[in-house]
PDB file of N, CA and C in Angstrom:
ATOM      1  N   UNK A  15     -20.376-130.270 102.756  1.00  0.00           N
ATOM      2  CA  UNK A  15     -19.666-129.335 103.601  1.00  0.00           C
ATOM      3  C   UNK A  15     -20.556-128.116 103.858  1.00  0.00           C
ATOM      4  N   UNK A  16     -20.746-127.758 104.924  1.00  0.00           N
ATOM      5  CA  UNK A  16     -21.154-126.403 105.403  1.00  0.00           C
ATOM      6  C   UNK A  16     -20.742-125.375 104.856  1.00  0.00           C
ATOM      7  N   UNK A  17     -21.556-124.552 104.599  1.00  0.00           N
ATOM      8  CA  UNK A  17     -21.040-122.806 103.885  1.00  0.00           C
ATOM      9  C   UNK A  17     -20.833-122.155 105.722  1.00  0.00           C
ATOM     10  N   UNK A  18     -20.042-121.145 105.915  1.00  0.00           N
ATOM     11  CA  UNK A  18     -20.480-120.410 106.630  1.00  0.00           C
ATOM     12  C   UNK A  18     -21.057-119.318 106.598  1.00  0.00           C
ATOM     13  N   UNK A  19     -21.833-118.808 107.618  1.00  0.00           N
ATOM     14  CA  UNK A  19     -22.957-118.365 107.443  1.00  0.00           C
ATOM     15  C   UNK A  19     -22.133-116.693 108.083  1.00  0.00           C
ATOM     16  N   UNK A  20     -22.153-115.849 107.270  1.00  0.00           N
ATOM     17  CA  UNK A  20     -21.869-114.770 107.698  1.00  0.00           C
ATOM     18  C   UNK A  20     -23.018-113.499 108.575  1.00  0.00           C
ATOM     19  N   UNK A  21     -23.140-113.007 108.797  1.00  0.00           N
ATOM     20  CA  UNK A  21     -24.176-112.032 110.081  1.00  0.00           C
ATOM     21  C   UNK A  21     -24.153-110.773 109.224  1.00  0.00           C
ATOM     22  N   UNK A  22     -25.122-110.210 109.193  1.00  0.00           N
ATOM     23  CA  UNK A  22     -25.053-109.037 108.429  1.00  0.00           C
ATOM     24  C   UNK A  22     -24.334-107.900 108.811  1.00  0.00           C
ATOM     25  N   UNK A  23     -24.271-107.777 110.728  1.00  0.00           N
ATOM     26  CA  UNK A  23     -23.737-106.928 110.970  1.00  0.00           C
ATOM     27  C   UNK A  23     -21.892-107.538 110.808  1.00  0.00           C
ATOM     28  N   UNK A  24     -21.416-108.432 110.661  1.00  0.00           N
ATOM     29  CA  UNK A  24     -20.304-108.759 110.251  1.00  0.00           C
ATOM     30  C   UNK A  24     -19.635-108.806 108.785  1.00  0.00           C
ATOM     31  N   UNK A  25     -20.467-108.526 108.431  1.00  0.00           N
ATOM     32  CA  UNK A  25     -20.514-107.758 106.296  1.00  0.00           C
ATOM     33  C   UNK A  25     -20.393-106.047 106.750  1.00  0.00           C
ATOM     34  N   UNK A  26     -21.023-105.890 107.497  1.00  0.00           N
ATOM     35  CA  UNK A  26     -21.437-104.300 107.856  1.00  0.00           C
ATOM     36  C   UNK A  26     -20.149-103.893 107.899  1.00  0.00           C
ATOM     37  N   UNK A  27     -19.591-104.248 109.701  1.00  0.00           N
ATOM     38  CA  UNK A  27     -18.158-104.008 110.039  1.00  0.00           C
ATOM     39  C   UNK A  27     -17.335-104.712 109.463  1.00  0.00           C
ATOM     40  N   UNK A  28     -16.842-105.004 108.413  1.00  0.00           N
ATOM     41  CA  UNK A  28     -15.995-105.996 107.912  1.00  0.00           C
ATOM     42  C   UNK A  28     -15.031-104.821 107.164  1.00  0.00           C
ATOM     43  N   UNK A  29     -15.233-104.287 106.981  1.00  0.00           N
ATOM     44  CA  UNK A  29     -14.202-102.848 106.269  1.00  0.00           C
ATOM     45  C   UNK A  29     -13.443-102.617 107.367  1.00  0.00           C
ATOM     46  N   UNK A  30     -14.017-102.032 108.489  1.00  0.00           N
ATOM     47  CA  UNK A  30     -13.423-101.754 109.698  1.00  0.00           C
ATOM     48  C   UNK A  30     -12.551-102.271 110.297  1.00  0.00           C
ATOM     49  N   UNK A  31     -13.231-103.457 110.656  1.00  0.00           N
ATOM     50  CA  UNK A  31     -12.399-104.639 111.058  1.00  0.00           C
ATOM     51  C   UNK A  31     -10.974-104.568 110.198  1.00  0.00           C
ATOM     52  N   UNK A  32     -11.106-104.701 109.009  1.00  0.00           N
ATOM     53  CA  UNK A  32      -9.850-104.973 107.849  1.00  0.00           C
ATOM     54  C   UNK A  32      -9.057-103.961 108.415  1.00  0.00           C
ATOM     55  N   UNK A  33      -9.320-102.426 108.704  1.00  0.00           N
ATOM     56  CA  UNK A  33      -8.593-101.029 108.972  1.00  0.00           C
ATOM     57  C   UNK A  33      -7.949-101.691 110.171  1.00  0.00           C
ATOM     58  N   UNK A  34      -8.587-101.804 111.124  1.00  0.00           N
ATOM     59  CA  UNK A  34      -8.040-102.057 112.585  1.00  0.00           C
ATOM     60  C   UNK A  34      -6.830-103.153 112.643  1.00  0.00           C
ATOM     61  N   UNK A  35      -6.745-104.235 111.931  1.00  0.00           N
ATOM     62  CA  UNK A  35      -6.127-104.956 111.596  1.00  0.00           C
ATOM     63  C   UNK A  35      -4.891-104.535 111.451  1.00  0.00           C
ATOM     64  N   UNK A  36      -4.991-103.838 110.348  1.00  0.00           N
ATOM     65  CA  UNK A  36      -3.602-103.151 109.439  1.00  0.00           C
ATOM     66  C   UNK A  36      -2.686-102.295 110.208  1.00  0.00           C
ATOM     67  N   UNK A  37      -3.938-101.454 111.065  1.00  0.00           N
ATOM     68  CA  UNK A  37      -3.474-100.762 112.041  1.00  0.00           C
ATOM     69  C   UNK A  37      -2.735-101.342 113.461  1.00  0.00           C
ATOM     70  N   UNK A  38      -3.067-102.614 113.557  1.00  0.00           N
ATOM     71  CA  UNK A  38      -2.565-103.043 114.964  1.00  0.00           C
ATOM     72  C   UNK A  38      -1.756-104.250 114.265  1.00  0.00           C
ATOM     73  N   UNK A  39      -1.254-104.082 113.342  1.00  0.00           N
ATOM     74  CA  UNK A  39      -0.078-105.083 112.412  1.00  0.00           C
ATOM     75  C   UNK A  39       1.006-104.429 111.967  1.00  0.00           C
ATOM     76  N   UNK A  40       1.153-103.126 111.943  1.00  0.00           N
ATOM     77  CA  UNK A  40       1.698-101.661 112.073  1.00  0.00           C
ATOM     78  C   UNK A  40       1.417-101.255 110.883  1.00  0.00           C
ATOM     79  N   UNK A  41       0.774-101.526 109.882  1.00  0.00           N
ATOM     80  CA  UNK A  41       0.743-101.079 108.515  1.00  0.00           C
ATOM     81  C   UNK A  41       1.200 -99.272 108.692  1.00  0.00           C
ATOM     82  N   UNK A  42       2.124 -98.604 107.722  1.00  0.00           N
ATOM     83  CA  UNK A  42       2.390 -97.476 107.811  1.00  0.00           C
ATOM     84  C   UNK A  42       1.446 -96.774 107.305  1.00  0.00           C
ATOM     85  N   UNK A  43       1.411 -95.824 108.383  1.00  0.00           N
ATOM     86  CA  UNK A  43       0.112 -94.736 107.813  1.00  0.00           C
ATOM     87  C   UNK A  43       0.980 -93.731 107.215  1.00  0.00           C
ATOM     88  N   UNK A  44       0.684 -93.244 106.054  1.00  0.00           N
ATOM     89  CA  UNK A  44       1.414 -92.008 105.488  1.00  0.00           C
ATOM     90  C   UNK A  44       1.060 -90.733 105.609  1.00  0.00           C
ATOM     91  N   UNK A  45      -0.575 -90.783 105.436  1.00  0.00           N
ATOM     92  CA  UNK A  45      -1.740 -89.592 105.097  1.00  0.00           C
ATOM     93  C   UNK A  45      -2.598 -89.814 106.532  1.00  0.00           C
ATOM     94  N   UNK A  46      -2.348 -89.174 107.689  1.00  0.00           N
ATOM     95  CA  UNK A  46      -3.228 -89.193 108.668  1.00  0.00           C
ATOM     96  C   UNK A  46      -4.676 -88.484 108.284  1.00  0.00           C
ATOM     97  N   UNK A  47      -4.416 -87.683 107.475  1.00  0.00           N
ATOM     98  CA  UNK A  47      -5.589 -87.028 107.536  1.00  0.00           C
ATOM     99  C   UNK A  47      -6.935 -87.488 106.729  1.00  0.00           C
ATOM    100  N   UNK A  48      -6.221 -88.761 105.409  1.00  0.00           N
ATOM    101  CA  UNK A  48      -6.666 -89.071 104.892  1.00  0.00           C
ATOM    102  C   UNK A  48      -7.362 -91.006 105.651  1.00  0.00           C
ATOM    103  N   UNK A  49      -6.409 -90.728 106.889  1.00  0.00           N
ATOM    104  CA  UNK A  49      -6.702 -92.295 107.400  1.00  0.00           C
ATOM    105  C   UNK A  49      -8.280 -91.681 108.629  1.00  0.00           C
ATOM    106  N   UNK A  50      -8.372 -90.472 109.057  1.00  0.00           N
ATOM    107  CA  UNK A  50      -9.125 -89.684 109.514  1.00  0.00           C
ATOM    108  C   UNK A  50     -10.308 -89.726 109.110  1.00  0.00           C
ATOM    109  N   UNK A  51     -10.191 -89.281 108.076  1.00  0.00           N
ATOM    110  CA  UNK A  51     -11.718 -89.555 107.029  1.00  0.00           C
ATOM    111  C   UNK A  51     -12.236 -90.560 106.369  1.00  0.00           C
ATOM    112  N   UNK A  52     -10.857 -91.366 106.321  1.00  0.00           N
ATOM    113  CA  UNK A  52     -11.586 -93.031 105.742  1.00  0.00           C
ATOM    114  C   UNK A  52     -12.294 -93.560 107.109  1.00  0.00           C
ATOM    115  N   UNK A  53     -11.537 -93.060 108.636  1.00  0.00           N
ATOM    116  CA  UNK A  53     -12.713 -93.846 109.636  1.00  0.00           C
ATOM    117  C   UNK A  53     -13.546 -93.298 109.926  1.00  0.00           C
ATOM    118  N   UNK A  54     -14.011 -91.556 109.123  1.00  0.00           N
ATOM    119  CA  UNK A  54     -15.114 -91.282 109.524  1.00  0.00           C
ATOM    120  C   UNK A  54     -16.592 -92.247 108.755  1.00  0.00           C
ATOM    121  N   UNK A  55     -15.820 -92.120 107.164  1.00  0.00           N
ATOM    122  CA  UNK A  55     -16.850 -92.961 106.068  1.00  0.00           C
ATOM    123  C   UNK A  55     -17.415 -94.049 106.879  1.00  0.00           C
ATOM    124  N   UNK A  56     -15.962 -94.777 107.527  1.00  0.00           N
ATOM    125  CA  UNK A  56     -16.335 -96.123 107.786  1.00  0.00           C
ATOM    126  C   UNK A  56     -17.686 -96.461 109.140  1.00  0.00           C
ATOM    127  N   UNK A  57     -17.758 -95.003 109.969  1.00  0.00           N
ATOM    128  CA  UNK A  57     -18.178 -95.078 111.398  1.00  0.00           C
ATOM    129  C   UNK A  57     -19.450 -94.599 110.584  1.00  0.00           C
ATOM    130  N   UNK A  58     -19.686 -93.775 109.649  1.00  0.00           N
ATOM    131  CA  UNK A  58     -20.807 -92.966 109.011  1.00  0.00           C
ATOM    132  C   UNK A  58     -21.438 -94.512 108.071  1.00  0.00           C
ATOM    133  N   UNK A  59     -20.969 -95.180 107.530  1.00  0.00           N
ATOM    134  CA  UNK A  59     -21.430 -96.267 106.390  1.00  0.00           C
ATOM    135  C   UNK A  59     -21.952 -97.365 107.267  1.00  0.00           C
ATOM    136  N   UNK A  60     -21.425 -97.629 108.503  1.00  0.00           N
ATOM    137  CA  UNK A  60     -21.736 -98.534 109.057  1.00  0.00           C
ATOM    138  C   UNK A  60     -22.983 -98.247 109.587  1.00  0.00           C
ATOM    139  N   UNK A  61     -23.514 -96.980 110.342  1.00  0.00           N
ATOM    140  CA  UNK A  61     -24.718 -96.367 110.863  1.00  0.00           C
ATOM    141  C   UNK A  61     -25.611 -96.803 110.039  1.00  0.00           C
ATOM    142  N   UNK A  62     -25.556 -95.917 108.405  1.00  0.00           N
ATOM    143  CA  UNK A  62     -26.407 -96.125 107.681  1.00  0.00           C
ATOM    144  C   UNK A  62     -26.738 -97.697 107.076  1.00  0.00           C
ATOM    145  N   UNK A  63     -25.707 -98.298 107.214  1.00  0.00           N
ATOM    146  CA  UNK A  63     -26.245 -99.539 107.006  1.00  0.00           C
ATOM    147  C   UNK A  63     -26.920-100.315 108.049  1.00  0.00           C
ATOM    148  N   UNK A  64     -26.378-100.246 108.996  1.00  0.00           N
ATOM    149  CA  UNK A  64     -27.360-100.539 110.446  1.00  0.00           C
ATOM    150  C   UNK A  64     -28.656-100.933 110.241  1.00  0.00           C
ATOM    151  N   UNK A  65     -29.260 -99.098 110.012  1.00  0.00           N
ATOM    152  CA  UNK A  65     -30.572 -98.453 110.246  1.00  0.00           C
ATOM    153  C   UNK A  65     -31.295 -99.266 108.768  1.00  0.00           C
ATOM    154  N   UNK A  66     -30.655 -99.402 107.619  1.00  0.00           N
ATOM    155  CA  UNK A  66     -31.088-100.164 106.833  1.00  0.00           C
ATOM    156  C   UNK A  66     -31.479-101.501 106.465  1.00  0.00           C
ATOM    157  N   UNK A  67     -30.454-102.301 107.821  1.00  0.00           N
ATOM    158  CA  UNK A  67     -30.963-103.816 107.900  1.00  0.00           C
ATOM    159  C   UNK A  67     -31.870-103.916 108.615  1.00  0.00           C
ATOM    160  N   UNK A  68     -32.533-102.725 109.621  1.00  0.00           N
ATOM    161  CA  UNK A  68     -33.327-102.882 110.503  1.00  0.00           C
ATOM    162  C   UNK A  68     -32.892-103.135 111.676  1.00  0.00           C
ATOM    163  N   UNK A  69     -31.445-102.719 112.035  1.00  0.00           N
ATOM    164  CA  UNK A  69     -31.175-102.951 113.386  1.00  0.00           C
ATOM    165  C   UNK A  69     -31.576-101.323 114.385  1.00  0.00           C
ATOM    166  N   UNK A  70     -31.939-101.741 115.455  1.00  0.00           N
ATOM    167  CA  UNK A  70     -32.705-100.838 116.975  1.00  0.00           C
ATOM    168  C   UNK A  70     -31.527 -99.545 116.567  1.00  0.00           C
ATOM    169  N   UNK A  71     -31.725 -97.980 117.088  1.00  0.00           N
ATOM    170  CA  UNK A  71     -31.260 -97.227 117.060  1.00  0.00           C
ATOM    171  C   UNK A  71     -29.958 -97.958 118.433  1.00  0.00           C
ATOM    172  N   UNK A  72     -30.695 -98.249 119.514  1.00  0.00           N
ATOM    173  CA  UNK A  72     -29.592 -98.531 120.577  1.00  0.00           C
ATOM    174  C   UNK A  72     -28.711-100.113 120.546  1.00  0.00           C
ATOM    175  N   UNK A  73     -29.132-100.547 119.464  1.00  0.00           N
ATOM    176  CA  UNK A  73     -28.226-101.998 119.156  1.00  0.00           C
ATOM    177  C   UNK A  73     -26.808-101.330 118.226  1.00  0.00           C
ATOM    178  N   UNK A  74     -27.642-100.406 117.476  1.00  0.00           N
ATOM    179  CA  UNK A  74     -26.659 -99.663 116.426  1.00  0.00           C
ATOM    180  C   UNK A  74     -25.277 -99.137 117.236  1.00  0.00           C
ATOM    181  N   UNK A  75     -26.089 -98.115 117.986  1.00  0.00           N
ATOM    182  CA  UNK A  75     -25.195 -97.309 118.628  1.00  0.00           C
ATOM    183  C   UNK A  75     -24.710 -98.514 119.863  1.00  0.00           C
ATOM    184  N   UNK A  76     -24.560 -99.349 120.003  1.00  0.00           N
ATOM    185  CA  UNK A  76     -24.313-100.258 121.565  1.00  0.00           C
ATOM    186  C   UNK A  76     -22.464-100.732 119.870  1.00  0.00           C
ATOM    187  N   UNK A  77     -22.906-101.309 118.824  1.00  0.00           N
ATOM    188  CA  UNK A  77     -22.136-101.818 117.762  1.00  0.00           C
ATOM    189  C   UNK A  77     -21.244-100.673 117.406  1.00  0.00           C
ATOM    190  N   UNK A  78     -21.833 -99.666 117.371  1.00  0.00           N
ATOM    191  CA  UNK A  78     -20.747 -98.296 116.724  1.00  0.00           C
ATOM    192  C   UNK A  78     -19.976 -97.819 117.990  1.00  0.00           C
ATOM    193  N   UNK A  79     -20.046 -97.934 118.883  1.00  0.00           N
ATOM    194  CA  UNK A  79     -19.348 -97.754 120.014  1.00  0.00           C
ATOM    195  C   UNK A  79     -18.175 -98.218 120.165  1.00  0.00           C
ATOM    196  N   UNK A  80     -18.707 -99.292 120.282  1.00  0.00           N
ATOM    197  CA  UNK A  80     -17.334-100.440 120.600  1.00  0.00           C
ATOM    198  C   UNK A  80     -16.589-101.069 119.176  1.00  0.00           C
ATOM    199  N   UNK A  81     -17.021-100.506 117.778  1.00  0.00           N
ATOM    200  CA  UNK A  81     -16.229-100.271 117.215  1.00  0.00           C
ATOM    201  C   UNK A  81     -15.261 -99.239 117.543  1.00  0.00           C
ATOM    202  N   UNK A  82     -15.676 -98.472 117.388  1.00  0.00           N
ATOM    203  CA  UNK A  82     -14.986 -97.003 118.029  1.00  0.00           C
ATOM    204  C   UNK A  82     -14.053 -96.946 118.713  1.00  0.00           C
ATOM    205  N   UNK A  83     -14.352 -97.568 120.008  1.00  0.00           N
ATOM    206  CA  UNK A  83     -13.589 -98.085 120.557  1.00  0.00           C
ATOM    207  C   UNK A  83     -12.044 -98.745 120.088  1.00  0.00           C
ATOM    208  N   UNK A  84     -12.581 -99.643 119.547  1.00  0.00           N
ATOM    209  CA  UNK A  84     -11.445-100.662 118.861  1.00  0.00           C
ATOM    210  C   UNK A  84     -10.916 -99.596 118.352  1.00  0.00           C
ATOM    211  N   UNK A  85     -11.400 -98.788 117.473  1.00  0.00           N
ATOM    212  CA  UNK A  85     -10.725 -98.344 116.309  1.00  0.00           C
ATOM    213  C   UNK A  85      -9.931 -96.834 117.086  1.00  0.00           C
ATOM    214  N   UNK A  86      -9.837 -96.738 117.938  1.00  0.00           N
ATOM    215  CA  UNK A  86      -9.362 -95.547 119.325  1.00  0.00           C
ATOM    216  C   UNK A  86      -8.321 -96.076 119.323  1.00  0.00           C
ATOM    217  N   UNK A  87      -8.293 -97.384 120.185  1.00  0.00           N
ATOM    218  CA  UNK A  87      -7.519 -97.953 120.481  1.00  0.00           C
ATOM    219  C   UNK A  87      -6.291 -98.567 119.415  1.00  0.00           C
ATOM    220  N   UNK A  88      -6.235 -98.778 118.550  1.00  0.00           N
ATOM    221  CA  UNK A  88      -5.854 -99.006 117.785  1.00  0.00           C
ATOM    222  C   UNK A  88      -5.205 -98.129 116.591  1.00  0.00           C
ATOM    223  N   UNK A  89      -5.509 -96.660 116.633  1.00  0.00           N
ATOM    224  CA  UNK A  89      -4.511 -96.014 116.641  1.00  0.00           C
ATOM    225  C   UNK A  89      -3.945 -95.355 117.534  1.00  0.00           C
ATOM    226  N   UNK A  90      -4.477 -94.832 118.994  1.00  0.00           N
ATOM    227  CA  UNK A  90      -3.440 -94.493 119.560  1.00  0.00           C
ATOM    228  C   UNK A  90      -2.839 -95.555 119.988  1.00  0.00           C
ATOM    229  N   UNK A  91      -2.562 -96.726 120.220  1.00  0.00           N
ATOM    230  CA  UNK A  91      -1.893 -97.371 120.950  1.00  0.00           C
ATOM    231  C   UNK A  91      -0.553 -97.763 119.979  1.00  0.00           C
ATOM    232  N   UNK A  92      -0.317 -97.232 118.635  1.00  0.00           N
ATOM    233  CA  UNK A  92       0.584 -96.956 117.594  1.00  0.00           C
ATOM    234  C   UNK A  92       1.871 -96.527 117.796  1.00  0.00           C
ATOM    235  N   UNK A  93       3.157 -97.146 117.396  1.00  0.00           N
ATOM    236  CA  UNK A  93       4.571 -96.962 118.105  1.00  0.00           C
ATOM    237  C   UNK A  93       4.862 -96.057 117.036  1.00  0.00           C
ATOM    238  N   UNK A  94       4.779 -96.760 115.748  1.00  0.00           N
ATOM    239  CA  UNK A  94       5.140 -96.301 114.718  1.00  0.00           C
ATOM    240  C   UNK A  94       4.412 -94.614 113.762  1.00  0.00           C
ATOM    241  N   UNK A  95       4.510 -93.755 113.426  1.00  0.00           N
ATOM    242  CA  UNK A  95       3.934 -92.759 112.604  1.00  0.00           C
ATOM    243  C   UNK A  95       2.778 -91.990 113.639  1.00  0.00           C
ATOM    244  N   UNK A  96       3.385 -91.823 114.688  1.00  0.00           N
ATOM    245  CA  UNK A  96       2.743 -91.006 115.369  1.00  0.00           C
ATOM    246  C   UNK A  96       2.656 -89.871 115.335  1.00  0.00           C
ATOM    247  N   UNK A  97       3.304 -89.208 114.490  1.00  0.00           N
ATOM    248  CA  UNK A  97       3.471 -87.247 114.426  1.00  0.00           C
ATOM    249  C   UNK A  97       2.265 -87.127 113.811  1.00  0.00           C
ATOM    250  N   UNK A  98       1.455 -88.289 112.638  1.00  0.00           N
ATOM    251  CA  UNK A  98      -0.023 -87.741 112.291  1.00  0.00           C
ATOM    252  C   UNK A  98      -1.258 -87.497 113.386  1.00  0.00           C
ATOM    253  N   UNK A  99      -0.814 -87.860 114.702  1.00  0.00           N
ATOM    254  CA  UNK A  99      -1.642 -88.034 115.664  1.00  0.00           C
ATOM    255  C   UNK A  99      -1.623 -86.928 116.363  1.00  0.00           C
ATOM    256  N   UNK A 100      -1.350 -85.839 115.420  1.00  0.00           N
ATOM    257  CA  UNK A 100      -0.958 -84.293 116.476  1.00  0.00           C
ATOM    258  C   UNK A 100      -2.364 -83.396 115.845  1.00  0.00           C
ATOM    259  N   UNK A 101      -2.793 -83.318 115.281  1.00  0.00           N
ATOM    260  CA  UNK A 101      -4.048 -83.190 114.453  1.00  0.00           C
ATOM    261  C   UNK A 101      -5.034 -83.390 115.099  1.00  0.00           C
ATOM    262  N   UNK A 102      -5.310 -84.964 115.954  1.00  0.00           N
ATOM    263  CA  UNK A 102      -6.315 -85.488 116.468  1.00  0.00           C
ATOM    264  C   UNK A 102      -6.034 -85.339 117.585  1.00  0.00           C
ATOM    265  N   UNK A 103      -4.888 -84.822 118.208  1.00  0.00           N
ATOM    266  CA  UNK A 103      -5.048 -84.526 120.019  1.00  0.00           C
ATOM    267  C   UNK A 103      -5.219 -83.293 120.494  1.00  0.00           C
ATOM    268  N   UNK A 104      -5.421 -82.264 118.917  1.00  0.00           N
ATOM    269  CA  UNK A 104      -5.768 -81.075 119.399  1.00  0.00           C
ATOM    270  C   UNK A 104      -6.975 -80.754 119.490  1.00  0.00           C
ATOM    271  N   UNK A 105      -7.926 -81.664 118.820  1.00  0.00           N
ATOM    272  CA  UNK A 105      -9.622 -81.756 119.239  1.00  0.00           C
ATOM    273  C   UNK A 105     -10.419 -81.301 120.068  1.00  0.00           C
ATOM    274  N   UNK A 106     -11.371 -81.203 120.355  1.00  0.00           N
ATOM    275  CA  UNK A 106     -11.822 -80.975 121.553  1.00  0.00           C
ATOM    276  C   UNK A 106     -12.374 -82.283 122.008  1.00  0.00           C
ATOM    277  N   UNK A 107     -12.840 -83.382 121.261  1.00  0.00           N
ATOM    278  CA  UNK A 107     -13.159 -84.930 121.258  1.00  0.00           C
ATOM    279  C   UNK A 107     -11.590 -85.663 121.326  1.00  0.00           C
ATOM    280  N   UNK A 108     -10.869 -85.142 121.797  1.00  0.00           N
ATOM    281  CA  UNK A 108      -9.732 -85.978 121.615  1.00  0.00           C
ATOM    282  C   UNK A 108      -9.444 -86.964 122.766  1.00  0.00           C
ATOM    283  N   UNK A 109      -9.176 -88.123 122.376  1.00  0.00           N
ATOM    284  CA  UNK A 109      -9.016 -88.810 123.271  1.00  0.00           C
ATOM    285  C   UNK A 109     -10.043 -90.332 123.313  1.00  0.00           C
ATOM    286  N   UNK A 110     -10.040 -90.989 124.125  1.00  0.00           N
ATOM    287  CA  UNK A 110     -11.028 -92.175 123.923  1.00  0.00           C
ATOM    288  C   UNK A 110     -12.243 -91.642 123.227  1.00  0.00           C
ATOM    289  N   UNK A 111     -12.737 -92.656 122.395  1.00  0.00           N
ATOM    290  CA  UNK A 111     -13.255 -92.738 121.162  1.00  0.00           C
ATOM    291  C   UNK A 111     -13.910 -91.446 120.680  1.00  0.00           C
ATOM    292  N   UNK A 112     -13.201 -91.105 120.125  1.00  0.00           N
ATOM    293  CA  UNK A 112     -12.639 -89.776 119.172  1.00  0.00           C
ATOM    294  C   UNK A 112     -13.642 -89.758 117.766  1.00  0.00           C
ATOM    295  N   UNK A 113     -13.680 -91.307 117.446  1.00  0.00           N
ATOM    296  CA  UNK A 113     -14.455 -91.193 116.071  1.00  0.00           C
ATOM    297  C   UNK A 113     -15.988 -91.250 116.106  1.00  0.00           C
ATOM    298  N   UNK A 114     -16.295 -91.887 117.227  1.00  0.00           N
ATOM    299  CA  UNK A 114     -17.555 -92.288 118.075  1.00  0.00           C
ATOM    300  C   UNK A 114     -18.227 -90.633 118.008  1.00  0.00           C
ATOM    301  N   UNK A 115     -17.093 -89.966 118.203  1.00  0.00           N
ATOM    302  CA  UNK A 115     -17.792 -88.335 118.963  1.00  0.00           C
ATOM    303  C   UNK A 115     -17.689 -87.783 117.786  1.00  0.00           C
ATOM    304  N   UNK A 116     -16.919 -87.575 116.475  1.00  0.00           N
ATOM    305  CA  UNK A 116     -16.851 -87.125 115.841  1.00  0.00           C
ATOM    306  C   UNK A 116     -17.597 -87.298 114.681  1.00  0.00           C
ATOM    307  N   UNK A 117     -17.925 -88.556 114.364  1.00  0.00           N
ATOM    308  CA  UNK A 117     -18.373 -89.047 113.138  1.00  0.00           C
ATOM    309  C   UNK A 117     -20.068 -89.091 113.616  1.00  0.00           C
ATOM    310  N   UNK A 118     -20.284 -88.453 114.407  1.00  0.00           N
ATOM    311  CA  UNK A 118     -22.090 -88.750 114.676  1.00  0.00           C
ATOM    312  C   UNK A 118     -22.911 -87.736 113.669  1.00  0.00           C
TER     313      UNK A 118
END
């Protein structure tokens, strides 16, 4: 039987991925501020691991983007526990990808 073969940058984002998930499954957020800074770690850990497997500054950033993205999307598009989202719309980055702009 075949192993599958996992991609490094799919070990990389694989935290993320898990967040976005939870988030677009409605998992309740309790601590916005604390769900804030876990996607900054996550947008900040992923960079540095990037630059460490040897991936291009603009492959990195082309991957952290459109995480970002996802991960935008995926909380605002949230029915549930939205009053933590009053924090992040007073920004001056507020709005499409928020973490992209913030976490650089």
């Amino acid at each position: 039987m075949n192993k599958p073969v996992i991609s490094r940058a799919e070990q990389i984002f694989y935290p993320g991925w898990l967040m976005v998930s939870q988030l677009r499954s409605g998992q309740p957020v309790e601590d916005g501020k604390a769900l804030y800074r876990r996607a900054c770690q996550l947008v900040t850990q992923a960079r540095e691991e990037l630059a460490e497997a040897g991936f291009s500054q603009e492959n990195s950033d082309t991957m952290l983007y459109a995480f970002c993205a996802l991960l935008d999307e995926s909380v605002l598009n949230r029915e549930k526990n939205r009053r933590w989202l009053v924090h992040l719309a007073a920004g001056p980055a507020a709005g499409s990808f928020f973490w992209y702009a913030q976490c650089r």
